[in-house]
Coordinates of C-alpha atoms in Angstrom, one line a residue:
M1 CA -227.9 8.6 -40.9
P2 CA -228.2 10.3 -37.5
R3 CA -231.4 11.2 -36.5
N4 CA -230.3 14.4 -34.3
R5 CA -231.3 17.5 -36.3
S6 CA -228.4 19.7 -34.7
I7 CA -225.9 17.3 -35.9
L8 CA -227.2 16.9 -39.3
L9 CA -227.5 21.1 -39.6
L10 CA -224.3 21.1 -37.7
S11 CA -223.1 18.9 -40.7
A12 CA -224.5 20.7 -43.2
G13 CA -223.1 23.9 -41.8
H14 CA -219.2 22.3 -41.5
A15 CA -219.6 21.6 -45.5
C16 CA -220.6 25.2 -46.1
V17 CA -217.2 26.3 -44.2
D18 CA -214.6 23.7 -45.2
V19 CA -216.0 24.2 -48.9
Y20 CA -214.2 27.3 -48.8
Q21 CA -210.5 25.6 -47.6
G22 CA -211.2 23.2 -51.0
A23 CA -211.7 26.0 -52.9
V24 CA -208.1 27.8 -52.4
A25 CA -206.8 24.6 -53.6
S26 CA -208.9 24.4 -56.5
L27 CA -208.7 28.0 -57.6
V28 CA -204.9 27.4 -58.2
P29 CA -204.7 25.9 -61.6
F30 CA -207.2 28.9 -62.9
F31 CA -205.1 32.0 -60.9
V32 CA -202.0 30.1 -62.9
A33 CA -203.8 29.9 -66.5
E34 CA -205.3 33.9 -66.0
R35 CA -202.4 35.2 -64.4
A36 CA -199.3 32.8 -64.9
Y37 CA -198.1 32.5 -61.6
T38 CA -195.4 30.0 -60.7
Y39 CA -196.2 27.4 -58.4
A40 CA -193.9 29.1 -55.5
A41 CA -197.0 32.1 -56.1
V42 CA -199.9 29.8 -56.0
S43 CA -198.2 27.9 -52.9
G44 CA -197.8 31.2 -51.5
I45 CA -201.8 31.8 -51.8
V46 CA -202.4 28.6 -49.7
L47 CA -199.9 29.4 -47.3
A48 CA -201.6 33.1 -47.0
A49 CA -204.7 30.8 -46.4
S50 CA -203.3 28.9 -44.1
L51 CA -201.0 31.1 -42.0
L52 CA -203.4 33.4 -40.2
S53 CA -206.1 30.2 -39.9
S54 CA -203.1 28.5 -37.9
V55 CA -202.0 31.8 -35.6
A56 CA -205.3 32.6 -35.2
Q57 CA -207.0 29.3 -34.3
P58 CA -205.6 28.4 -30.7
V59 CA -206.8 31.7 -30.1
F60 CA -210.4 31.3 -30.8
G61 CA -210.5 27.9 -28.9
A62 CA -208.6 29.7 -26.1
L63 CA -211.5 32.3 -26.2
T64 CA -214.4 29.8 -26.5
D65 CA -213.0 28.3 -23.4
R66 CA -213.4 31.1 -21.7
R67 CA -216.9 32.0 -22.7
A68 CA -219.0 30.5 -25.1
M69 CA -219.5 32.4 -28.5
P70 CA -222.0 30.6 -30.4
W71 CA -222.8 33.8 -32.7
L72 CA -219.4 33.1 -34.2
L73 CA -220.8 30.2 -36.2
P74 CA -222.5 32.5 -39.1
M75 CA -220.4 35.5 -38.7
S76 CA -217.5 33.3 -39.4
T77 CA -219.2 31.1 -42.5
I78 CA -219.9 34.6 -43.9
A79 CA -216.3 35.6 -43.7
A80 CA -214.8 32.9 -45.2
G81 CA -217.0 32.8 -48.1
L82 CA -216.6 36.5 -48.6
G83 CA -212.8 36.2 -48.8
I84 CA -213.4 33.6 -51.8
A85 CA -215.6 35.3 -53.5
L86 CA -213.5 38.8 -53.7
S87 CA -210.1 36.4 -54.8
G88 CA -210.6 36.5 -58.2
M89 CA -212.3 39.9 -58.6
S90 CA -208.5 42.2 -58.7
G91 CA -205.5 41.0 -60.7
S92 CA -203.5 42.4 -57.9
Y93 CA -201.2 39.0 -56.6
A94 CA -201.0 41.2 -52.8
L95 CA -204.8 41.7 -53.0
T96 CA -205.4 38.0 -53.7
L97 CA -203.4 37.3 -50.5
A98 CA -205.3 39.6 -48.5
C99 CA -208.7 37.9 -49.6
V100 CA -207.8 34.0 -48.8
A101 CA -206.3 35.7 -45.6
V102 CA -209.8 36.4 -44.6
S103 CA -211.5 33.7 -45.5
G104 CA -208.3 31.8 -43.5
I105 CA -209.4 33.6 -40.6
G106 CA -213.4 32.6 -40.9
V107 CA -212.0 29.1 -41.1
A108 CA -210.4 29.9 -38.0
A109 CA -212.8 31.2 -36.0
Y110 CA -215.1 28.5 -37.0
H111 CA -213.8 25.3 -36.4
P112 CA -213.7 25.6 -32.1
E113 CA -216.7 27.1 -31.3
S114 CA -218.2 24.4 -33.8
A115 CA -216.7 21.4 -32.3
R116 CA -217.6 22.5 -29.0
V117 CA -221.2 22.8 -30.4
A118 CA -221.0 19.7 -32.1
R119 CA -219.6 17.9 -28.9
L120 CA -222.8 19.4 -26.7
A121 CA -225.4 18.4 -29.9
G122 CA -223.8 15.1 -29.9
K123 CA -223.7 14.3 -26.3
G124 CA -220.0 13.5 -26.6
S125 CA -220.7 10.6 -29.1
H126 CA -217.9 9.7 -31.3
S127 CA -220.1 9.3 -34.0
A128 CA -221.7 12.3 -33.8
M129 CA -218.6 13.9 -34.0
G130 CA -217.9 11.8 -37.5
W131 CA -221.0 12.8 -38.9
F132 CA -220.0 16.3 -38.0
S133 CA -216.8 16.1 -39.3
L134 CA -218.3 14.3 -42.8
G135 CA -219.6 17.3 -43.4
G136 CA -216.6 18.9 -43.9
N137 CA -215.1 16.5 -46.1
I138 CA -218.5 16.9 -48.1
G139 CA -217.7 20.5 -48.6
F140 CA -214.0 19.7 -49.4
A141 CA -214.8 17.3 -51.9
L142 CA -217.6 19.7 -53.8
A143 CA -215.2 22.6 -53.7
P144 CA -213.9 21.5 -57.2
L145 CA -216.9 20.9 -58.5
M146 CA -218.4 24.4 -57.4
V147 CA -214.8 26.2 -58.5
T148 CA -214.8 24.3 -61.6
A149 CA -218.3 25.2 -63.0
V150 CA -218.2 28.5 -62.0
I151 CA -214.6 30.2 -63.1
A152 CA -214.3 27.5 -65.8
T153 CA -217.4 29.0 -67.3
G154 CA -217.0 33.1 -66.8
G155 CA -213.3 33.2 -65.6
L156 CA -212.1 34.4 -62.2
R157 CA -214.6 37.7 -62.6
L158 CA -217.5 35.5 -61.9
S159 CA -215.5 34.5 -58.1
P160 CA -218.4 36.0 -56.3
L161 CA -220.9 33.4 -57.5
L162 CA -218.9 31.1 -54.8
M163 CA -220.4 33.1 -52.1
V164 CA -224.0 31.3 -52.0
P165 CA -222.6 28.3 -49.9
A166 CA -221.4 30.8 -47.1
L167 CA -224.8 32.4 -47.7
A168 CA -226.7 29.1 -46.9
G169 CA -224.5 27.6 -44.1
S170 CA -225.3 31.0 -41.9
V171 CA -228.4 30.3 -42.2
L172 CA -228.2 26.6 -41.5
C173 CA -226.8 27.3 -38.2
L174 CA -229.4 29.9 -36.7
P175 CA -231.8 26.9 -35.7
V176 CA -228.6 25.0 -33.8
L177 CA -228.2 28.1 -31.3
R178 CA -231.4 28.7 -30.7
A179 CA -231.9 25.3 -29.8
L180 CA -228.2 25.5 -27.8
E181 CA -229.8 28.7 -25.9
K182 CA -232.8 26.9 -24.8
A183 CA -230.5 23.9 -23.4
T184 CA -228.6 26.1 -21.7
R185 CA -231.4 28.3 -20.2
T186 CA -233.1 24.7 -18.8
G187 CA -229.6 23.4 -17.8
A188 CA -229.5 20.7 -20.5
G189 CA -226.6 22.2 -22.2
S190 CA -224.1 22.7 -19.4
A191 CA -220.9 21.5 -19.8
A192 CA -218.8 22.0 -17.1
P193 CA -214.8 21.3 -17.7
T194 CA -213.8 17.6 -15.8
G195 CA -211.4 15.2 -16.3
T196 CA -207.1 15.5 -15.8
D197 CA -205.3 17.1 -18.7
D198 CA -203.0 14.9 -20.3
K199 CA -200.6 17.4 -22.0
V200 CA -197.9 15.2 -23.2
S201 CA -200.4 12.6 -25.6
F202 CA -202.0 15.8 -26.6
V203 CA -198.7 17.3 -27.8
K204 CA -197.6 14.4 -29.2
L205 CA -201.0 14.1 -31.0
S206 CA -201.0 17.7 -32.2
L207 CA -197.6 16.8 -33.8
A208 CA -198.8 14.0 -35.9
V209 CA -201.8 15.7 -37.0
V210 CA -199.6 18.5 -38.2
C211 CA -197.6 15.8 -39.9
R212 CA -200.7 14.5 -42.0
S213 CA -201.8 17.8 -42.5
I214 CA -198.4 18.5 -44.4
T215 CA -199.3 15.8 -46.9
F216 CA -202.7 16.7 -47.2
V217 CA -202.1 20.3 -47.7
G218 CA -199.0 19.6 -50.1
L219 CA -201.3 16.9 -52.0
S220 CA -204.2 19.3 -52.0
T221 CA -201.9 22.4 -53.9
F222 CA -200.2 20.5 -56.6
L223 CA -202.6 17.4 -57.2
S224 CA -204.3 19.3 -60.0
F225 CA -200.9 19.5 -61.9
Y226 CA -199.1 16.4 -61.1
A227 CA -202.8 14.2 -61.9
R228 CA -202.5 16.1 -65.4
E229 CA -198.8 15.5 -65.7
R230 CA -199.2 11.7 -65.2
T231 CA -202.1 11.1 -67.1
E232 CA -201.4 13.5 -69.6
G233 CA -204.8 14.9 -69.2
G234 CA -206.4 18.5 -69.4
T235 CA -208.6 20.1 -66.4
A236 CA -210.8 17.0 -66.1
A237 CA -208.4 15.2 -65.0
A238 CA -207.4 17.7 -62.6
T239 CA -210.3 18.1 -60.9
A240 CA -211.2 14.4 -60.8
A241 CA -208.1 14.0 -59.0
L242 CA -208.7 16.3 -56.4
F243 CA -212.4 15.3 -56.1
I244 CA -211.3 11.8 -55.3
L245 CA -208.9 13.5 -52.7
Y246 CA -211.4 15.0 -50.8
A247 CA -214.6 12.3 -51.3
G248 CA -212.6 9.5 -50.2
G249 CA -212.0 11.7 -46.9
G250 CA -216.2 10.9 -46.6
V251 CA -215.2 7.5 -47.0
G252 CA -212.6 7.7 -44.1
T253 CA -214.2 9.3 -41.6
I254 CA -217.3 7.5 -41.3
V255 CA -215.0 4.1 -41.3
G256 CA -213.4 5.8 -38.8
S257 CA -216.2 6.6 -36.3
R258 CA -217.7 3.2 -37.5
L259 CA -214.3 1.2 -36.3
A260 CA -214.3 3.7 -32.9
N261 CA -217.2 1.6 -31.9
R262 CA -215.1 -1.3 -31.6
W263 CA -211.4 -0.9 -31.0
D264 CA -209.4 1.8 -29.2
R265 CA -209.5 5.0 -31.5
V266 CA -205.3 5.3 -30.8
A267 CA -204.9 1.4 -32.6
I268 CA -207.2 2.7 -35.5
V269 CA -204.7 6.3 -35.8
R270 CA -201.7 4.1 -35.8
V271 CA -202.9 1.6 -38.4
A272 CA -204.4 4.1 -40.4
Y273 CA -201.1 6.3 -41.0
L274 CA -198.7 3.2 -41.5
T275 CA -201.1 2.4 -44.3
T276 CA -201.1 5.7 -45.6
V277 CA -197.3 5.6 -46.2
A278 CA -197.5 3.2 -49.1
A279 CA -200.5 4.8 -50.3
V280 CA -198.7 7.9 -50.7
A281 CA -195.6 6.2 -52.1
G282 CA -198.2 5.0 -55.0
V283 CA -199.5 8.6 -55.9
V284 CA -196.0 9.9 -56.3
F285 CA -194.4 6.7 -58.3
V286 CA -197.0 5.2 -59.9
P287 CA -198.0 6.5 -63.5
G288 CA -200.9 6.7 -65.3
P289 CA -204.6 6.4 -64.1
A290 CA -203.9 3.9 -61.7
I291 CA -202.8 7.2 -59.8
Y292 CA -206.3 7.8 -59.0
V293 CA -206.8 4.4 -56.9
F294 CA -203.7 5.5 -54.8
V295 CA -205.4 9.2 -54.4
A296 CA -208.9 7.5 -53.1
L297 CA -206.9 5.1 -50.6
T298 CA -204.6 8.0 -49.2
S299 CA -207.4 10.0 -49.0
I300 CA -209.2 7.6 -46.9
G301 CA -205.6 6.8 -44.8
L302 CA -205.6 10.2 -43.9
Y303 CA -209.1 10.6 -42.7
V304 CA -209.7 7.6 -40.8
P305 CA -207.7 9.0 -38.0
F306 CA -209.6 12.5 -38.5
S307 CA -212.8 12.9 -36.4
L308 CA -210.9 10.2 -33.9
Q309 CA -208.1 12.7 -33.4
V310 CA -210.4 15.4 -32.3
T311 CA -212.5 13.1 -29.8
L312 CA -209.0 11.9 -28.7
A313 CA -207.9 15.7 -28.3
Q314 CA -211.0 16.7 -26.2
D315 CA -210.4 13.8 -24.2
Y316 CA -206.4 14.5 -23.5
L317 CA -207.2 18.1 -22.8
P318 CA -210.6 18.3 -20.9
S319 CA -210.4 21.3 -19.1
R320 CA -209.9 23.2 -22.6
V321 CA -212.0 21.1 -25.0
G322 CA -212.1 24.9 -27.3
T323 CA -208.4 24.6 -27.3
A324 CA -208.5 21.3 -28.1
S325 CA -210.9 21.2 -31.0
G326 CA -209.4 24.4 -32.5
I327 CA -205.7 22.8 -32.8
T328 CA -206.8 19.0 -34.1
L329 CA -209.2 20.5 -35.9
G330 CA -207.7 23.8 -37.3
L331 CA -204.2 24.9 -36.6
T332 CA -202.7 21.3 -37.0
V333 CA -205.0 21.1 -40.4
S334 CA -204.0 24.6 -42.0
V335 CA -200.2 24.5 -40.6
G336 CA -199.7 22.1 -43.7
G337 CA -200.1 25.3 -46.0
L338 CA -196.7 26.6 -44.2
A339 CA -194.7 23.9 -46.1
G340 CA -196.5 24.4 -49.4
P341 CA -194.2 27.3 -50.5
L342 CA -191.2 24.8 -49.9
I343 CA -193.0 22.5 -51.8
G344 CA -193.1 24.9 -54.7
S345 CA -189.8 26.1 -55.0
L346 CA -188.3 22.9 -54.8
A347 CA -191.0 21.7 -57.7
D348 CA -189.7 24.7 -59.7
A349 CA -185.7 24.0 -59.1
T350 CA -186.6 20.2 -59.6
S351 CA -189.3 18.2 -60.7
L352 CA -192.7 17.8 -59.1
Q353 CA -192.5 14.3 -58.3
K354 CA -189.3 14.7 -56.4
A355 CA -190.7 17.6 -54.4
L356 CA -193.9 15.2 -53.6
M357 CA -191.7 12.9 -52.4
P358 CA -190.6 13.8 -48.9
L359 CA -194.8 13.9 -48.3
I360 CA -194.4 10.1 -48.3
V361 CA -192.6 10.1 -44.8
M362 CA -195.2 12.6 -43.2
P363 CA -197.6 9.8 -42.4
A364 CA -194.3 7.6 -41.2
L365 CA -193.9 10.1 -38.8
S366 CA -197.4 9.8 -37.5
W367 CA -197.4 6.7 -36.7
L368 CA -194.0 6.6 -35.2
L369 CA -195.7 9.8 -32.8
C370 CA -199.2 7.5 -32.3
R371 CA -197.0 4.7 -31.1
G372 CA -196.9 5.5 -27.5
M373 CA -200.1 7.4 -26.6
P374 CA -202.5 6.0 -24.1
E375 CA -206.3 5.6 -24.8
P376 CA -207.6 8.7 -22.7
A377 CA -210.1 7.8 -20.1
V378 CA -213.8 8.7 -20.8
P379 CA -214.9 12.2 -19.1
A380 CA -216.7 11.5 -16.0
R381 CA -219.3 14.0 -16.8
L382 CA -219.8 12.1 -20.1
A383 CA -219.3 8.4 -18.4
A384 CA -222.3 8.9 -16.4
R385 CA -224.7 9.6 -19.2
P386 CA -226.8 6.7 -20.7
V387 CA -226.5 6.9 -23.8
A388 CA -229.5 5.1 -25.0
D389 CA -231.1 8.3 -26.8
E390 CA -227.5 9.0 -28.4
E391 CA -227.0 5.4 -29.9
S392 CA -230.2 5.3 -31.3
E393 CA -229.6 8.6 -33.2
H394 CA -225.9 8.2 -33.9
G395 CA -225.2 3.8 -34.0
P396 CA -225.9 0.7 -32.5
G397 CA -225.6 0.2 -28.8
A398 CA -228.7 1.5 -27.7
G399 CA -229.0 1.5 -24.0
V400 CA -225.3 1.0 -23.2
T401 CA -223.9 3.2 -20.4
R402 CA -220.8 5.3 -20.9
E403 CA -219.1 3.2 -17.8
E404 CA -219.9 -0.1 -20.1
S405 CA -219.1 2.1 -23.5
A406 CA -215.1 3.0 -22.0
K407 CA -215.2 -0.4 -20.3
A408 CA -215.4 -2.5 -23.8
G409 CA -213.4 0.4 -25.9
P410 CA -214.5 3.8 -27.8

């Protein structure tokens, strides 16, 4: 557990925002049950949350590269929660789409600036970014439990209660923003861009994360239905499958940040994607309760690279950290929702199993894209900084300089 208070608060705030990304997929079975939506219709809801987020994410990233906007953290958290809270209040499909779209914009506004702040608070540490990313994993994992506890009790009319995490998250980030403002006044929070951009590697990495996103969002949207179908279970089987998918991400994130202390991030990412191919195949083809084992393995495999991809993107694009963060944390994560309607339409026309089969190929494409990527150099402004305090907060290696760490591997 890190002793950096700002990273802890940012991680908790990240959980409060990403609970709303997970809430969209968690609400899908209830939309089907109460409103008789088809697979294609509910995948359109996921698309609404993803589409505006996908478009807005790089815009917010570019804006934060030009000017710091720390006030976006509490404001975007409220927007993310408000959209989900209102989504159950009207039976209108158009209004439901509009509400989840507002939530998607809130999520889009949050990630680039929060990743920039986390990079400053963690002094560029892979472990610090891992803890920050872990908060998002926890939020995803809690989403099905929260949504089921609230909506299964009184139906979609109780959706305003889902606003509570947003209110908590908006308060949690305030001490971090005050500390950042104080550090900026004293010059300790300076983050002038340094280093040379490797745009080719950044594009390859972004495409790899897009493929990852299609797998993850596709499973998030339809896993609850598929788990019930394969296990012949009810709502509990669906909720358990989503919880495992999201909770396994926390394990994968921690494992990934630990491995990055010993080996190159690119090598770790490649191995993770290659092993995920077999895990996704298990989810699609293995019947019965064993599906939960493969859901867990899939989740870990997809999340081992997660925080590493953020720091890789920031190091590939050191002059535009906000843009890099926005694309890897947001755009390429949410863009997977664009494939949702295709999967839903194929499921309506054939079967859910056949519709999920293409997801097996996506991690293989990610692996291929990562094969030619180099391990980026540590930016100069981080390489020269002693990390004794940072490592005492985030992991082993106290007293090692960034230059020595770079020589030994990330």
